[in-house]
Tab-separated table of C-alpha atoms in Angstrom:
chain	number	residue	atom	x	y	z
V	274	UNK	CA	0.000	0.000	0.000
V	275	UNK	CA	1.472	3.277	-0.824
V	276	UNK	CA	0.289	5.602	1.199
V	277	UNK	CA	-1.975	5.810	4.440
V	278	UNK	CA	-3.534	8.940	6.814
V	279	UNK	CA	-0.832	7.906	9.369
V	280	UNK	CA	2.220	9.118	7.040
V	281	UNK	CA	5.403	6.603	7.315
V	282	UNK	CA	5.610	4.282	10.085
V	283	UNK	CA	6.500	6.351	14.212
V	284	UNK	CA	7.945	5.122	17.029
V	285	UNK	CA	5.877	2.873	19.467
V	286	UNK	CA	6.969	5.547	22.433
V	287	UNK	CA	4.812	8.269	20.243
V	288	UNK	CA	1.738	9.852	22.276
V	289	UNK	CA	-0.876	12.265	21.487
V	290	UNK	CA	-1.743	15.025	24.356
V	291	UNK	CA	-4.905	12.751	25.418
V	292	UNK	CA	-5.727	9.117	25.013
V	293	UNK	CA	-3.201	5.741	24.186
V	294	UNK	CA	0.062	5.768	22.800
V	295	UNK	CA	0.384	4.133	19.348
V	296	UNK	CA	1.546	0.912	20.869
V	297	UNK	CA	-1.446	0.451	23.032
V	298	UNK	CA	-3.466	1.275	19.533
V	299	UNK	CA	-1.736	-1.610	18.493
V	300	UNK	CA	-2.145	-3.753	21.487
V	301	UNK	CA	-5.995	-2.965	21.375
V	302	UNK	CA	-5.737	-4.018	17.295
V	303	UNK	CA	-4.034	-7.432	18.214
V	304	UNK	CA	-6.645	-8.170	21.147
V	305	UNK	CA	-9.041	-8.543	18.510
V	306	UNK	CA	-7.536	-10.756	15.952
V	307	UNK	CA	-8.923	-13.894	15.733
V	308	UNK	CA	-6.853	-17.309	16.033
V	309	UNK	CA	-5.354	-18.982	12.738
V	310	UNK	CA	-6.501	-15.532	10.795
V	311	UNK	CA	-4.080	-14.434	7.541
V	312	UNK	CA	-3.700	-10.740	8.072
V	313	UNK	CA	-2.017	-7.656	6.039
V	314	UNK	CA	-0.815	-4.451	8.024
V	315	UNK	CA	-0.586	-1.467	6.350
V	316	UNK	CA	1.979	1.114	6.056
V	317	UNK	CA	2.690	3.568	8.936
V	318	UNK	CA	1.036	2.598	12.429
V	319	UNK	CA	-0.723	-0.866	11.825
V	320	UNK	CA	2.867	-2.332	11.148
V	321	UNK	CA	3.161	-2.006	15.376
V	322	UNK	CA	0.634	-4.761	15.440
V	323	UNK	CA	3.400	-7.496	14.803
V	324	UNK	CA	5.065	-7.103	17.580
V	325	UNK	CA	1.744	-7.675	20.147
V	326	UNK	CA	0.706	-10.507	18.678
V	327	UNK	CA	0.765	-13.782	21.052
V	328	UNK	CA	2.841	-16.724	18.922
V	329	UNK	CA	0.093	-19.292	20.264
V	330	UNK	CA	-2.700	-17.004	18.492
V	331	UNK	CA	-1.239	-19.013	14.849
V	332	UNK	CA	-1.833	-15.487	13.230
V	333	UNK	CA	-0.233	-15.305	9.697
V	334	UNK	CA	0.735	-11.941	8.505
V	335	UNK	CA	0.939	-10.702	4.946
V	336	UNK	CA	3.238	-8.589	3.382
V	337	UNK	CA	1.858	-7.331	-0.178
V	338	UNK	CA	5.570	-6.954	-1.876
V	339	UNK	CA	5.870	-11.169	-1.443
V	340	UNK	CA	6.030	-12.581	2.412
V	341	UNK	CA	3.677	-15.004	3.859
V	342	UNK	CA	4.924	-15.392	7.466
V	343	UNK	CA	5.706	-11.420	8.391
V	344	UNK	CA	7.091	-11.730	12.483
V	345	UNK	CA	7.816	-8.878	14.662
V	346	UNK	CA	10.667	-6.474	14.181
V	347	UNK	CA	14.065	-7.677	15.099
V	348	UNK	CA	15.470	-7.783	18.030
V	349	UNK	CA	18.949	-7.303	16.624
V	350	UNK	CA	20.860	-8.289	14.010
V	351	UNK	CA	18.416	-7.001	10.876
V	352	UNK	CA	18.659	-8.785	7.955
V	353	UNK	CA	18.009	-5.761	5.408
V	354	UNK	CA	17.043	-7.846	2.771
V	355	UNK	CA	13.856	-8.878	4.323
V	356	UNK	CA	11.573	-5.979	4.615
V	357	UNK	CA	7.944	-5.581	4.643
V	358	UNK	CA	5.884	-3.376	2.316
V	359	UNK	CA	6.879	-0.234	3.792
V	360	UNK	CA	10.141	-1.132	3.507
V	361	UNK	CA	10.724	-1.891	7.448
V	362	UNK	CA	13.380	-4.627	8.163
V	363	UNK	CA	11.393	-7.411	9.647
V	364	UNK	CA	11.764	-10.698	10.324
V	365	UNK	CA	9.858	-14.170	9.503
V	366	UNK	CA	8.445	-16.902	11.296
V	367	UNK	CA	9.440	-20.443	10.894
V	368	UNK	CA	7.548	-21.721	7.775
V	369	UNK	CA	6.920	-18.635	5.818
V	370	UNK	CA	7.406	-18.401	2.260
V	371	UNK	CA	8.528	-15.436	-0.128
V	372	UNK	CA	6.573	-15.337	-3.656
V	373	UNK	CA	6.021	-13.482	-6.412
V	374	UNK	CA	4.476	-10.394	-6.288
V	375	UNK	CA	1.776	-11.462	-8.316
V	376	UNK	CA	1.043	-14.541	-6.383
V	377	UNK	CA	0.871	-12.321	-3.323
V	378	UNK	CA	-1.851	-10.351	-4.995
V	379	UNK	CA	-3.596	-13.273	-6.567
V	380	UNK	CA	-4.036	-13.749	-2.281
V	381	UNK	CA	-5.288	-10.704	-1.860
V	382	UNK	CA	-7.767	-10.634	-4.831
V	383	UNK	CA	-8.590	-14.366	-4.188
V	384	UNK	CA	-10.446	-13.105	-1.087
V	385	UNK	CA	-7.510	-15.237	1.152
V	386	UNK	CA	-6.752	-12.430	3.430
V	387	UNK	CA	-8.909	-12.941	6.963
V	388	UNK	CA	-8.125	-9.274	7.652
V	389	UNK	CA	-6.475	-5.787	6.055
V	390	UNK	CA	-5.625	-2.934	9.127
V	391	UNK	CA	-4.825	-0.459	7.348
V	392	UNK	CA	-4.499	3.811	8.262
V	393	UNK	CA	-6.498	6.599	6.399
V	394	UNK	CA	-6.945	10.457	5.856
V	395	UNK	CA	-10.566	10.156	6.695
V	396	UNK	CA	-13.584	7.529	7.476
V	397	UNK	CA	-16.908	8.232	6.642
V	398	UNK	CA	-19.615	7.088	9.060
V	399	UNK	CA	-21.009	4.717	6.398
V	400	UNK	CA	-17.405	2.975	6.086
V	401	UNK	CA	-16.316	4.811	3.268
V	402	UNK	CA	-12.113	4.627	3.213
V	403	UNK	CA	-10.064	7.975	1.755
V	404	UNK	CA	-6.601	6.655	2.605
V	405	UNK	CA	-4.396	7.883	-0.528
V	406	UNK	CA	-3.867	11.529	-2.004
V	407	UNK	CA	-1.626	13.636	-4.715
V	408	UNK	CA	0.268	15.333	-2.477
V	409	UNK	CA	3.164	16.637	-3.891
V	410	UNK	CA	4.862	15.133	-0.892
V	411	UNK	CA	3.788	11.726	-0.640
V	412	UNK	CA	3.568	8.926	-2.767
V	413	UNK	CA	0.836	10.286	-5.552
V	414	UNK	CA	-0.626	6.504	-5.751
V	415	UNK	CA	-3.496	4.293	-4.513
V	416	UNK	CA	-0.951	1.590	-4.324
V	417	UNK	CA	-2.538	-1.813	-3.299
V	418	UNK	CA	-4.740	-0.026	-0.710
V	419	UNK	CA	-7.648	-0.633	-2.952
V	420	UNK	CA	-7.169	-4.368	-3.344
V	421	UNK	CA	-7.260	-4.901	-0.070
V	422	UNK	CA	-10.124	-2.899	0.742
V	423	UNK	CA	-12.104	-4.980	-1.196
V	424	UNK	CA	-10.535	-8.537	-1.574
V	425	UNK	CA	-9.883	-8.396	2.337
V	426	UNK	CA	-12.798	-10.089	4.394
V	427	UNK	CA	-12.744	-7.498	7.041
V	428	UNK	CA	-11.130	-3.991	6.824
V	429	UNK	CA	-10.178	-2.577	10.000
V	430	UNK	CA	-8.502	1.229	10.360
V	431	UNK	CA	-6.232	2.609	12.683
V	432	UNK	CA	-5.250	6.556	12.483
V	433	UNK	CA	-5.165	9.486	15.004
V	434	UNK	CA	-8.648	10.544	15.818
V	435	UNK	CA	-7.707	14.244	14.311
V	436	UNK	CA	-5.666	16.001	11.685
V	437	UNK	CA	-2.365	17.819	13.469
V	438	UNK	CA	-4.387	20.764	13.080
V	439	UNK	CA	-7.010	19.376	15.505
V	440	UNK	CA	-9.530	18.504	11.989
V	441	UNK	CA	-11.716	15.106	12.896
V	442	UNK	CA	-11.483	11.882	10.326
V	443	UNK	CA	-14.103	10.175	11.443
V	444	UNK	CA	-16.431	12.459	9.052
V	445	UNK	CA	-20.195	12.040	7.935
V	446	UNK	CA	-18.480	11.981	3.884
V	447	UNK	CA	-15.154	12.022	2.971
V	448	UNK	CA	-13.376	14.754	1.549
V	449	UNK	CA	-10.276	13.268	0.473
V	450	UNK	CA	-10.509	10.532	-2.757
V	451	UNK	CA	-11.812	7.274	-1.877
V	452	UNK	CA	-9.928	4.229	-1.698
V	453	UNK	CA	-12.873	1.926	-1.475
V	454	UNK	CA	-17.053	2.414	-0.311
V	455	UNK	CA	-18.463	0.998	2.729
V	456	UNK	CA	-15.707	-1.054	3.508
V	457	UNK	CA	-14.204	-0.323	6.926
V	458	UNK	CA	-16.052	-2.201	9.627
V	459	UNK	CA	-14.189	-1.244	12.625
V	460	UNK	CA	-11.766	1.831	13.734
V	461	UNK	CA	-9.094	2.266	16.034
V	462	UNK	CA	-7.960	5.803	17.160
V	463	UNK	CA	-5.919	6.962	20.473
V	464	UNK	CA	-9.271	7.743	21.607
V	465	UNK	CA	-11.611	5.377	21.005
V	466	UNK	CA	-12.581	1.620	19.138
V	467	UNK	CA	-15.592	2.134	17.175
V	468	UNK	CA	-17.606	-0.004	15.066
V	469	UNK	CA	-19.438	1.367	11.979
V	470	UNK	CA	-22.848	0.552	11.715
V	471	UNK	CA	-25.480	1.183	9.515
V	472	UNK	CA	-26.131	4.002	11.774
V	473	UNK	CA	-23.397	5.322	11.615
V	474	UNK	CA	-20.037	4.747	14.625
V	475	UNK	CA	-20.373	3.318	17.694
V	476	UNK	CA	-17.812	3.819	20.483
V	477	UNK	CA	-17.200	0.121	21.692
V	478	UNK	CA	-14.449	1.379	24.391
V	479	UNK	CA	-12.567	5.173	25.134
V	480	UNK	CA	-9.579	6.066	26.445
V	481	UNK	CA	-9.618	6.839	30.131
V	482	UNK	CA	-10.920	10.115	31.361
V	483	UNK	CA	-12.526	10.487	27.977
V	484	UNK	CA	-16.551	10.963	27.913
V	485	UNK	CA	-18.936	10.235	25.030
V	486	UNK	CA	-19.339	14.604	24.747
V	487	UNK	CA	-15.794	15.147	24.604
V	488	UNK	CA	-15.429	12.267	21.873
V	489	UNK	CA	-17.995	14.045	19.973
V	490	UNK	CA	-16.441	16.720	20.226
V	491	UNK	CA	-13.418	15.699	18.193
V	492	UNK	CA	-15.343	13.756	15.492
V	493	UNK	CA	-17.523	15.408	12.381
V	494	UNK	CA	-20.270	13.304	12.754
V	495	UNK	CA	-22.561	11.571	15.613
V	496	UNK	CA	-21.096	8.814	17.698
V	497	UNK	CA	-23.408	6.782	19.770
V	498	UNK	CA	-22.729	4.418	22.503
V	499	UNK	CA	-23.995	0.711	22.442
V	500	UNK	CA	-26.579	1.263	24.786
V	501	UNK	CA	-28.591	3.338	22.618
């Protein structure tokens, strides 16, 4: 995928002024992956996932430039040869397999991939995905992004809950181009989990301290909790 709402890949220390860090974004992600699942991260802050994921959960992670069997980042000793689609130095697990690109997307396309996580500019509240742009400083290209949107079974986001200049993404329609319609089922932010419904997001869990009025306050279109 070439490009993602996130920008490149931060450190796991990073932290907003309110809410979890990026790793515990992460950590949150890899609670919810399923046992046995194949699974592509994106670019920028999904690639943390790897490193929370439990060895007994039998996850198998995807990497869309040819790696089935993506493990955490290394410990030491980095073998830059092996590197994931962001071109992170990574490492594999015992019984992965490198392949063509093509194959890899013939995975993709084949509907083989359990789950995408991916980041974005924007989500609309009827899972609409805007996660590329033509930016003169970023890479002016969709990428595979829209593959896995729609060969992926489910699409899960993460991304900052606002813009650096305090602008919500979670947004009634998307502004920036779309990558895919109605895709994303499920978004993870440093300030909340929230599933998209056909009434629009849900806030499944916040970050402490945070209330359901100051959420709304930072997002451009209703949340509701699951008790309504």
């Amino acid at each position: 995928m070439a490009t993602t709402g996130s920008g490149a890949a931060a450190p796991a220390s990073h932290a907003t002024s309110i809410g979890w860090t990026r790793a515990d974004m992460a950590r949150r992600v890899a609670r919810d992956i399923g046992r046995g699942w194949t699974v592509n991260l994106g670019i920028g802050i999904p690639t943390l996932v790897a490193d929370h994921l439990p060895a007994e959960r039998c996850v198998t992670l995807h990497s869309e430039n040819g790696i089935l069997g993506v493990g955490p980042k290394p410990e030491s000793d980095p073998d830059p040869w092996i590197i994931n689609a962001g071109k992170e130095v990574v490492t594999v697990v015992p019984g992965a397999s490198y392949i063509h690109h093509a194959d890899s997307f013939a995975i993709i396309r084949g509907g083989h991939i359990d789950l995408s996580v991916m980041g974005a500019f924007e989500v609309a509240s009827n899972g609409d995905l805007a996660n590329w742009a033509t930016d003169l400083n970023r890479a002016p290209a969709v990428g595979g992004a829209m593959d896995l949107a729609v060969g992926a079974r489910k699409l899960w986001v993460m991304m900052e809950h606002v813009t650096r200049a305090g602008e919500p993404r979670l947004v009634a329609a998307c502004r920036y181009p779309l990558t895919a319609s109605a895709v994303v089922t499920r978004v993870y932010t440093d300030l909340a989990t929230l599933d998209v419904t056909p009434d629009g997001f849900v806030a499944l869990e916040m970050a402490p301290g945070l209330s359901l009025e100051a959420l709304q306050s930072r997002t451009g279109t209703p949340v509701r909790s699951p008790s309504e």
